[in-house]
GROMACS .gro file of C-alpha atoms in nm:
model
  350
    1MET     CA    1 -12.176   6.954   1.122
    2LEU     CA    2 -11.925   7.079   1.033
    3PRO     CA    3 -11.671   7.349   1.253
    4PRO     CA    4 -11.667   7.681   1.122
    5SER     CA    5 -11.283   7.628   0.883
    6ALA     CA    6 -11.351   7.959   0.668
    7SER     CA    7 -10.953   8.133   0.601
    8ASP     CA    8 -10.824   8.438   0.420
    9LEU     CA    9 -10.475   8.238   0.492
   10GLU     CA   10 -10.360   8.067   0.211
   11LEU     CA   11 -10.144   7.778   0.322
   12LEU     CA   12 -10.071   7.508  -0.026
   13GLY     CA   13 -10.066   7.785  -0.234
   14ALA     CA   14 -10.198   7.589  -0.596
   15SER     CA   15 -10.078   7.251  -0.396
   16HIS     CA   16 -10.363   7.032  -0.297
   17LEU     CA   17 -10.390   6.743  -0.019
   18CYS     CA   18 -10.353   6.418  -0.146
   19ASP     CA   19 -10.160   6.567  -0.449
   20ALA     CA   20  -9.883   6.355  -0.624
   21LYS     CA   21  -9.513   6.464  -0.464
   22GLU     CA   22  -9.423   6.540  -0.874
   23SER     CA   23  -9.732   6.799  -0.886
   24VAL     CA   24  -9.618   6.997  -0.596
   25VAL     CA   25  -9.280   7.017  -0.624
   26LYS     CA   26  -9.329   7.196  -0.994
   27HIS     CA   27  -9.450   7.516  -0.844
   28TRP     CA   28  -9.120   7.508  -0.647
   29GLN     CA   29  -8.890   7.570  -0.919
   30GLY     CA   30  -8.646   7.833  -0.799
   31PHE     CA   31  -8.646   7.721  -0.426
   32ARG     CA   32  -8.420   7.525  -0.263
   33TYR     CA   33  -8.603   7.234  -0.039
   34GLU     CA   34  -8.423   6.951   0.125
   35GLN     CA   35  -8.575   6.593   0.070
   36VAL     CA   36  -8.517   6.349   0.420
   37PRO     CA   37  -8.702   5.992   0.504
   38TRP     CA   38  -9.029   5.997   0.760
   39GLY     CA   39  -9.073   5.691   0.826
   40SER     CA   40  -9.192   5.507   0.526
   41GLY     CA   41  -9.207   5.784   0.323
   42GLU     CA   42  -9.052   6.169   0.238
   43GLN     CA   43  -9.026   6.508   0.399
   44LEU     CA   44  -8.946   6.797   0.244
   45GLN     CA   45  -8.897   7.091   0.402
   46ARG     CA   46  -8.849   7.438   0.221
   47SER     CA   47  -8.722   7.704   0.521
   48ALA     CA   48  -8.750   8.068   0.484
   49GLN     CA   49  -8.560   8.243   0.183
   50SER     CA   50  -8.431   8.590   0.156
   51GLY     CA   51  -8.718   8.748  -0.021
   52GLN     CA   52  -8.967   8.582   0.107
   53PRO     CA   53  -9.212   8.561   0.453
   54ASP     CA   54  -9.024   8.399   0.765
   55HIS     CA   55  -9.187   8.098   0.785
   56ASP     CA   56  -9.028   7.748   0.739
   57ARG     CA   57  -9.258   7.441   0.536
   58PHE     CA   58  -9.268   7.072   0.583
   59TYR     CA   59  -9.433   6.890   0.350
   60PHE     CA   60  -9.505   6.456   0.433
   61PHE     CA   61  -9.627   6.229   0.141
   62ASN     CA   62  -9.651   5.852   0.196
   63ASP     CA   63  -9.505   5.568   0.072
   64GLU     CA   64  -9.760   5.656  -0.259
   65GLN     CA   65  -9.607   5.978  -0.293
   66ARG     CA   66  -9.926   6.158  -0.233
   67LEU     CA   67  -9.903   6.478  -0.039
   68VAL     CA   68 -10.073   6.369   0.328
   69GLY     CA   69  -9.968   6.693   0.569
   70ALA     CA   70  -9.779   6.994   0.568
   71VAL     CA   71  -9.658   7.210   0.891
   72PHE     CA   72  -9.608   7.593   0.856
   73ARG     CA   73  -9.365   7.726   1.148
   74TYR     CA   74  -9.376   8.064   1.190
   75ASN     CA   75  -9.048   8.205   1.300
   76LYS     CA   76  -9.147   8.534   1.422
   77GLY     CA   77  -9.466   8.485   1.466
   78LEU     CA   78  -9.747   8.584   1.195
   79SER     CA   79  -9.956   8.899   1.298
   80LEU     CA   80 -10.391   8.764   1.218
   81LYS     CA   81 -10.413   9.138   1.176
   82ALA     CA   82 -10.405   9.141   0.764
   83TYR     CA   83 -10.642   8.782   0.793
   84PRO     CA   84 -10.977   8.925   0.923
   85VAL     CA   85 -11.135   8.613   0.789
   86LEU     CA   86 -10.942   8.380   0.977
   87ARG     CA   87 -10.987   8.591   1.292
   88GLN     CA   88 -11.337   8.556   1.289
   89THR     CA   89 -11.282   8.171   1.233
   90LEU     CA   90 -11.090   8.150   1.554
   91SER     CA   91 -11.310   8.355   1.794
   92GLU     CA   92 -11.569   8.088   1.716
   93LEU     CA   93 -11.387   7.781   1.754
   94LEU     CA   94 -11.329   7.627   2.166
   95PRO     CA   95 -10.982   7.567   2.188
   96SER     CA   96 -10.825   7.181   2.215
   97SER     CA   97 -10.556   7.294   2.458
   98THR     CA   98 -10.377   7.549   2.608
   99PHE     CA   99  -9.970   7.602   2.614
  100TYR     CA  100  -9.709   7.838   2.756
  101ILE     CA  101  -9.438   7.979   2.550
  102ASP     CA  102  -9.112   8.041   2.721
  103PRO     CA  103  -9.087   8.426   2.561
  104THR     CA  104  -8.708   8.427   2.624
  105GLN     CA  105  -8.646   8.138   2.358
  106LEU     CA  106  -8.929   8.208   2.142
  107LEU     CA  107  -9.088   8.571   2.067
  108SER     CA  108  -8.849   8.763   2.317
  109ARG     CA  109  -9.191   8.891   2.513
  110GLU     CA  110  -9.150   9.034   2.866
  111SER     CA  111  -9.341   8.787   3.007
  112ALA     CA  112  -9.509   8.427   2.936
  113ARG     CA  113  -9.791   8.409   2.754
  114SER     CA  114 -10.027   8.104   2.671
  115ALA     CA  115 -10.039   7.959   2.299
  116VAL     CA  116 -10.361   7.819   2.227
  117LEU     CA  117 -10.467   7.521   1.984
  118TYR     CA  118 -10.727   7.571   1.745
  119ARG     CA  119 -10.887   7.266   1.517
  120THR     CA  120 -11.094   7.250   1.240
  121GLY     CA  121 -11.192   7.092   0.931
  122ASP     CA  122 -11.402   6.936   0.661
  123TYR     CA  123 -11.454   6.571   0.602
  124THR     CA  124 -11.138   6.415   0.519
  125SER     CA  125 -10.929   6.674   0.679
  126THR     CA  126 -10.825   6.837   1.050
  127THR     CA  127 -10.663   7.201   0.991
  128GLN     CA  128 -10.451   7.320   1.317
  129TYR     CA  129 -10.367   7.675   1.456
  130LEU     CA  130 -10.161   7.736   1.740
  131VAL     CA  131 -10.209   8.115   1.798
  132LEU     CA  132 -10.003   8.296   2.054
  133GLU     CA  133 -10.331   8.472   2.229
  134SER     CA  134 -10.355   8.838   2.236
  135GLU     CA  135 -10.660   9.087   2.216
  136LYS     CA  136 -10.482   9.347   2.006
  137ASP     CA  137 -10.230   9.112   1.795
  138PRO     CA  138 -10.306   8.720   1.793
  139MET     CA  139  -9.962   8.586   1.618
  140LEU     CA  140  -9.966   8.282   1.439
  141LEU     CA  141  -9.663   8.011   1.574
  142VAL     CA  142  -9.782   7.717   1.373
  143ALA     CA  143 -10.049   7.587   1.085
  144SER     CA  144 -10.078   7.219   1.007
  145LEU     CA  145 -10.337   7.040   0.785
  146ALA     CA  146 -10.328   6.673   0.707
  147ILE     CA  147 -10.554   6.366   0.608
  148ASP     CA  148 -10.724   6.273   0.911
  149PRO     CA  149 -10.559   5.968   0.971
  150TYR     CA  150 -10.252   6.137   0.987
  151GLU     CA  151 -10.325   6.396   1.201
  152GLN     CA  152 -10.194   6.296   1.514
  153LEU     CA  153  -9.852   6.257   1.325
  154LEU     CA  154  -9.843   6.589   1.230
  155SER     CA  155  -9.969   6.755   1.563
  156SER     CA  156  -9.924   7.131   1.556
  157TYR     CA  157  -9.712   7.139   1.941
  158HIS     CA  158  -9.472   6.831   1.825
  159GLU     CA  159  -9.086   6.967   1.955
  160THR     CA  160  -9.035   6.933   1.638
  161PHE     CA  161  -9.224   7.270   1.509
  162LEU     CA  162  -9.215   7.493   1.821
  163PRO     CA  163  -8.898   7.337   2.004
  164ASP     CA  164  -8.957   7.628   2.257
  165LEU     CA  165  -9.335   7.526   2.390
  166ASN     CA  166  -9.358   7.474   2.773
  167ARG     CA  167  -9.494   7.074   2.785
  168SER     CA  168  -9.699   7.205   3.112
  169GLY     CA  169  -9.905   7.348   2.992
  170SER     CA  170 -10.358   7.218   3.007
  171THR     CA  171 -10.447   7.026   2.816
  172THR     CA  172 -10.843   6.953   2.706
  173PRO     CA  173 -10.982   6.686   2.838
  174GLY     CA  174 -11.034   6.418   2.553
  175GLU     CA  175 -10.749   6.566   2.328
  176PRO     CA  176 -10.413   6.447   2.199
  177SER     CA  177 -10.131   6.472   2.469
  178PRO     CA  178  -9.933   6.779   2.452
  179GLU     CA  179  -9.595   6.573   2.488
  180ARG     CA  180  -9.426   6.507   2.149
  181ASP     CA  181  -9.491   6.149   2.038
  182SER     CA  182  -9.133   5.932   2.033
  183SER     CA  183  -9.291   5.619   2.084
  184ASP     CA  184  -9.093   5.380   1.889
  185ASP     CA  185  -9.462   5.250   1.694
  186PHE     CA  186  -9.419   5.501   1.436
  187LEU     CA  187  -9.361   5.280   1.193
  188GLY     CA  188  -9.666   5.053   1.272
  189LEU     CA  189  -9.900   5.415   1.360
  190GLN     CA  190  -9.751   5.500   1.006
  191GLN     CA  191  -9.883   5.195   0.820
  192PHE     CA  192 -10.226   5.215   1.011
  193ALA     CA  193 -10.262   5.576   0.942
  194ARG     CA  194 -10.199   5.507   0.580
  195GLY     CA  195 -10.423   5.185   0.556
  196GLU     CA  196 -10.687   5.431   0.758
  197ALA     CA  197 -10.656   5.672   0.440
  198ALA     CA  198 -10.665   5.355   0.153
  199LEU     CA  199 -10.977   5.196   0.310
  200PHE     CA  200 -11.180   5.484   0.360
  201GLY     CA  201 -11.126   5.697   0.057
  202SER     CA  202 -10.933   5.996   0.184
  203CYS     CA  203 -10.817   6.076  -0.157
  204GLY     CA  204 -11.136   6.013  -0.324
  205THR     CA  205 -11.170   5.697  -0.445
  206ALA     CA  206 -11.064   5.336  -0.161
  207GLN     CA  207 -10.844   5.099  -0.246
  208PRO     CA  208 -10.839   4.799  -0.041
  209ALA     CA  209 -10.569   4.666  -0.172
  210ILE     CA  210 -10.311   4.912  -0.047
  211ALA     CA  211 -10.530   4.909   0.256
  212VAL     CA  212 -10.426   4.546   0.317
  213ASP     CA  213 -10.049   4.565   0.264
  214ALA     CA  214 -10.069   4.889   0.521
  215TYR     CA  215 -10.233   4.701   0.796
  216ARG     CA  216 -10.026   4.417   0.733
  217ARG     CA  217  -9.710   4.617   0.794
  218SER     CA  218  -9.866   4.760   1.123
  219ILE     CA  219  -9.912   4.387   1.275
  220GLN     CA  220  -9.576   4.325   1.124
  221LEU     CA  221  -9.405   4.615   1.230
  222GLY     CA  222  -9.546   4.602   1.582
  223LEU     CA  223  -9.821   4.867   1.713
  224LYS     CA  224  -9.774   4.908   2.122
  225ASP     CA  225 -10.154   4.893   2.187
  226GLU     CA  226 -10.337   4.611   2.175
  227ALA     CA  227 -10.662   4.780   2.083
  228ARG     CA  228 -10.460   5.023   1.832
  229VAL     CA  229 -10.335   4.601   1.750
  230ALA     CA  230 -10.674   4.429   1.717
  231GLU     CA  231 -10.847   4.775   1.503
  232ALA     CA  232 -10.561   4.690   1.266
  233HIS     CA  233 -10.667   4.328   1.216
  234HIS     CA  234 -11.049   4.485   1.220
  235ARG     CA  235 -10.945   4.704   0.961
  236LEU     CA  236 -10.749   4.427   0.755
  237GLY     CA  237 -11.078   4.236   0.765
  238LEU     CA  238 -11.276   4.508   0.610
  239ALA     CA  239 -11.015   4.594   0.336
  240PHE     CA  240 -11.051   4.195   0.266
  241LEU     CA  241 -11.408   4.190   0.264
  242ASP     CA  242 -11.419   4.488   0.041
  243GLN     CA  243 -11.178   4.288  -0.192
  244GLY     CA  244 -11.448   3.926  -0.140
  245GLN     CA  245 -11.173   3.759  -0.026
  246LEU     CA  246 -11.431   3.660   0.248
  247ALA     CA  247 -11.210   3.391   0.446
  248ASP     CA  248 -10.915   3.571   0.496
  249ALA     CA  249 -11.140   3.849   0.617
  250GLN     CA  250 -11.297   3.636   0.892
  251LEU     CA  251 -10.961   3.530   1.021
  252GLU     CA  252 -10.886   3.874   1.071
  253LEU     CA  253 -11.183   4.006   1.275
  254GLU     CA  254 -11.196   3.656   1.415
  255GLN     CA  255 -10.846   3.753   1.588
  256ALA     CA  256 -10.975   4.134   1.622
  257LEU     CA  257 -11.273   3.976   1.803
  258SER     CA  258 -11.022   3.761   2.033
  259LEU     CA  259 -10.845   4.066   2.125
  260ARG     CA  260 -11.126   4.286   2.167
  261PRO     CA  261 -11.427   4.040   2.277
  262ASN     CA  262 -11.690   4.295   2.340
  263ALA     CA  263 -11.656   4.524   2.067
  264PRO     CA  264 -12.003   4.626   1.901
  265ALA     CA  265 -11.842   4.755   1.511
  266ILE     CA  266 -11.595   4.407   1.518
  267ILE     CA  267 -11.906   4.173   1.627
  268SER     CA  268 -12.135   4.312   1.368
  269ASN     CA  269 -11.839   4.333   1.097
  270LEU     CA  270 -11.754   3.942   1.124
  271GLY     CA  271 -12.153   3.885   1.140
  272ARG     CA  272 -12.180   4.093   0.721
  273VAL     CA  273 -11.861   3.844   0.672
  274LEU     CA  274 -12.072   3.537   0.802
  275ALA     CA  275 -12.383   3.678   0.612
  276GLU     CA  276 -12.220   3.689   0.311
  277GLN     CA  277 -12.131   3.317   0.328
  278GLN     CA  278 -12.465   3.251   0.391
  279GLN     CA  279 -12.405   3.131   0.782
  280ARG     CA  280 -12.704   3.339   0.805
  281ASP     CA  281 -12.795   3.163   1.184
  282ARG     CA  282 -12.465   3.283   1.310
  283ALA     CA  283 -12.444   3.637   1.163
  284ILE     CA  284 -12.766   3.664   1.314
  285ALA     CA  285 -12.638   3.624   1.635
  286LEU     CA  286 -12.370   3.866   1.631
  287PHE     CA  287 -12.556   4.177   1.504
  288GLN     CA  288 -12.752   4.057   1.796
  289ARG     CA  289 -12.497   4.049   2.017
  290ALA     CA  290 -12.343   4.332   1.867
  291LEU     CA  291 -12.686   4.541   1.967
  292ILE     CA  292 -12.677   4.410   2.311
  293LEU     CA  293 -12.349   4.547   2.369
  294ARG     CA  294 -12.506   4.906   2.174
  295PRO     CA  295 -12.853   4.957   2.162
  296ASN     CA  296 -12.842   5.233   1.894
  297PHE     CA  297 -12.598   5.061   1.707
  298ALA     CA  298 -12.722   5.203   1.305
  299GLU     CA  299 -12.559   4.916   1.120
  300ALA     CA  300 -12.590   4.657   1.315
  301ARG     CA  301 -12.977   4.695   1.307
  302PHE     CA  302 -12.920   4.776   0.861
  303TYR     CA  303 -12.791   4.391   0.887
  304LEU     CA  304 -13.000   4.215   1.102
  305ALA     CA  305 -13.311   4.369   0.935
  306ASN     CA  306 -13.119   4.220   0.613
  307SER     CA  307 -13.041   3.873   0.741
  308LEU     CA  308 -13.437   3.850   0.871
  309GLU     CA  309 -13.585   3.931   0.515
  310GLN     CA  310 -13.566   3.536   0.446
  311THR     CA  311 -13.712   3.373   0.825
  312ASP     CA  312 -13.909   3.672   0.968
  313THR     CA  313 -14.069   3.953   0.774
  314ARG     CA  314 -14.249   4.167   1.059
  315ARG     CA  315 -13.917   4.198   1.310
  316ALA     CA  316 -13.731   4.242   0.949
  317ILE     CA  317 -13.975   4.585   0.904
  318GLU     CA  318 -13.908   4.656   1.260
  319GLU     CA  319 -13.569   4.683   1.253
  320TYR     CA  320 -13.566   4.852   0.911
  321GLU     CA  321 -13.742   5.131   1.062
  322THR     CA  322 -13.552   5.122   1.434
  323TYR     CA  323 -13.268   5.163   1.167
  324LEU     CA  324 -13.422   5.476   1.028
  325ALA     CA  325 -13.519   5.679   1.264
  326LEU     CA  326 -13.163   5.602   1.411
  327VAL     CA  327 -13.016   5.740   1.096
  328GLU     CA  328 -13.260   5.997   1.081
  329GLY     CA  329 -13.098   6.335   0.913
  330ILE     CA  330 -12.756   6.133   0.845
  331PRO     CA  331 -12.599   6.295   0.544
  332ARG     CA  332 -12.340   5.950   0.508
  333GLU     CA  333 -12.674   5.741   0.528
  334ALA     CA  334 -12.857   5.886   0.258
  335LYS     CA  335 -12.765   5.556  -0.029
  336ARG     CA  336 -12.870   5.328   0.204
  337ILE     CA  337 -13.132   5.552   0.372
  338ARG     CA  338 -13.344   5.484   0.043
  339PHE     CA  339 -13.252   5.097  -0.027
  340VAL     CA  340 -13.427   5.094   0.329
  341LEU     CA  341 -13.740   5.265   0.194
  342GLU     CA  342 -13.732   5.058  -0.047
  343ARG     CA  343 -13.743   4.733   0.144
  344VAL     CA  344 -13.981   4.777   0.379
  345LYS     CA  345 -14.230   4.894   0.126
  346ARG     CA  346 -14.136   4.573  -0.103
  347LEU     CA  347 -14.179   4.360   0.242
  348LYS     CA  348 -14.502   4.532   0.314
  349GLY     CA  349 -14.656   4.476   0.026
  350GLU     CA  350 -14.714   4.816  -0.119
   0.00000   0.00000   0.00000
């Protein structure tokens, strides 16, 4: 279930995430903006201009010149009095993090006040609002929206967008750290995000060829976290699988598994590749291993059942029925559920 996200505050106006850069800038006639590199992509910045709302806009484009995120910095704070829909949405969201503002540097308040970060979104994107809390007049400091893989590269609390945020504030467990990401693997992380967006079709259509290029580059550029390196090999294997390049997919998944030998998703996906190569016994062993590690792993149940159809019909039916119980009511599984219901009928001879 998606969190509340209704808003009467227009951020992108006529533009949308995933739009081509030329489509975005055609709406900017008469406005000055600056173009600067953003890793392997590009950043366009529109500073506050006379006669316009007092906020700076940052737009971020990937290697394919598609809009993957935008940040809006309200230099004097934007009163939310005029935005009742957004205020209602924020009242229904749980704060992600709380920070402290230095009033002498930011809004010239008499005493330090807390700023709260709220996160919402839809199936493919995340919107963040950083709000200076007040019962009478909450003020929006920064708003951002991004395609999900790019979210952590464009967080609203980065120093770039809000330099006067006191980094000693509290953070909700499980949420990103409020520290600015100054890591030297930004280029690798950026390519990893590009791969995720392409592999999973964040802009509507999966693009496995772009995903292969992006994950390869992320590995070559370097990622400090070994788990992320393993996941890059894992995702690269999936992109090769989508292209039908089974030998390359197997090599990448085996490399991922060498780094994370007990990762159920990697184990199961290697099983998928082996099953595609008619190595069913090895595939079945891998699916079973993945399920020992994660018994409620629905996808592994599905692929195990599929691999068992020719050799153990009774157990295949049992695994399919367990899969159905695990995914009941999950919309994204609707297509596979229909397939499984039909398979079970055939296997039972109905």
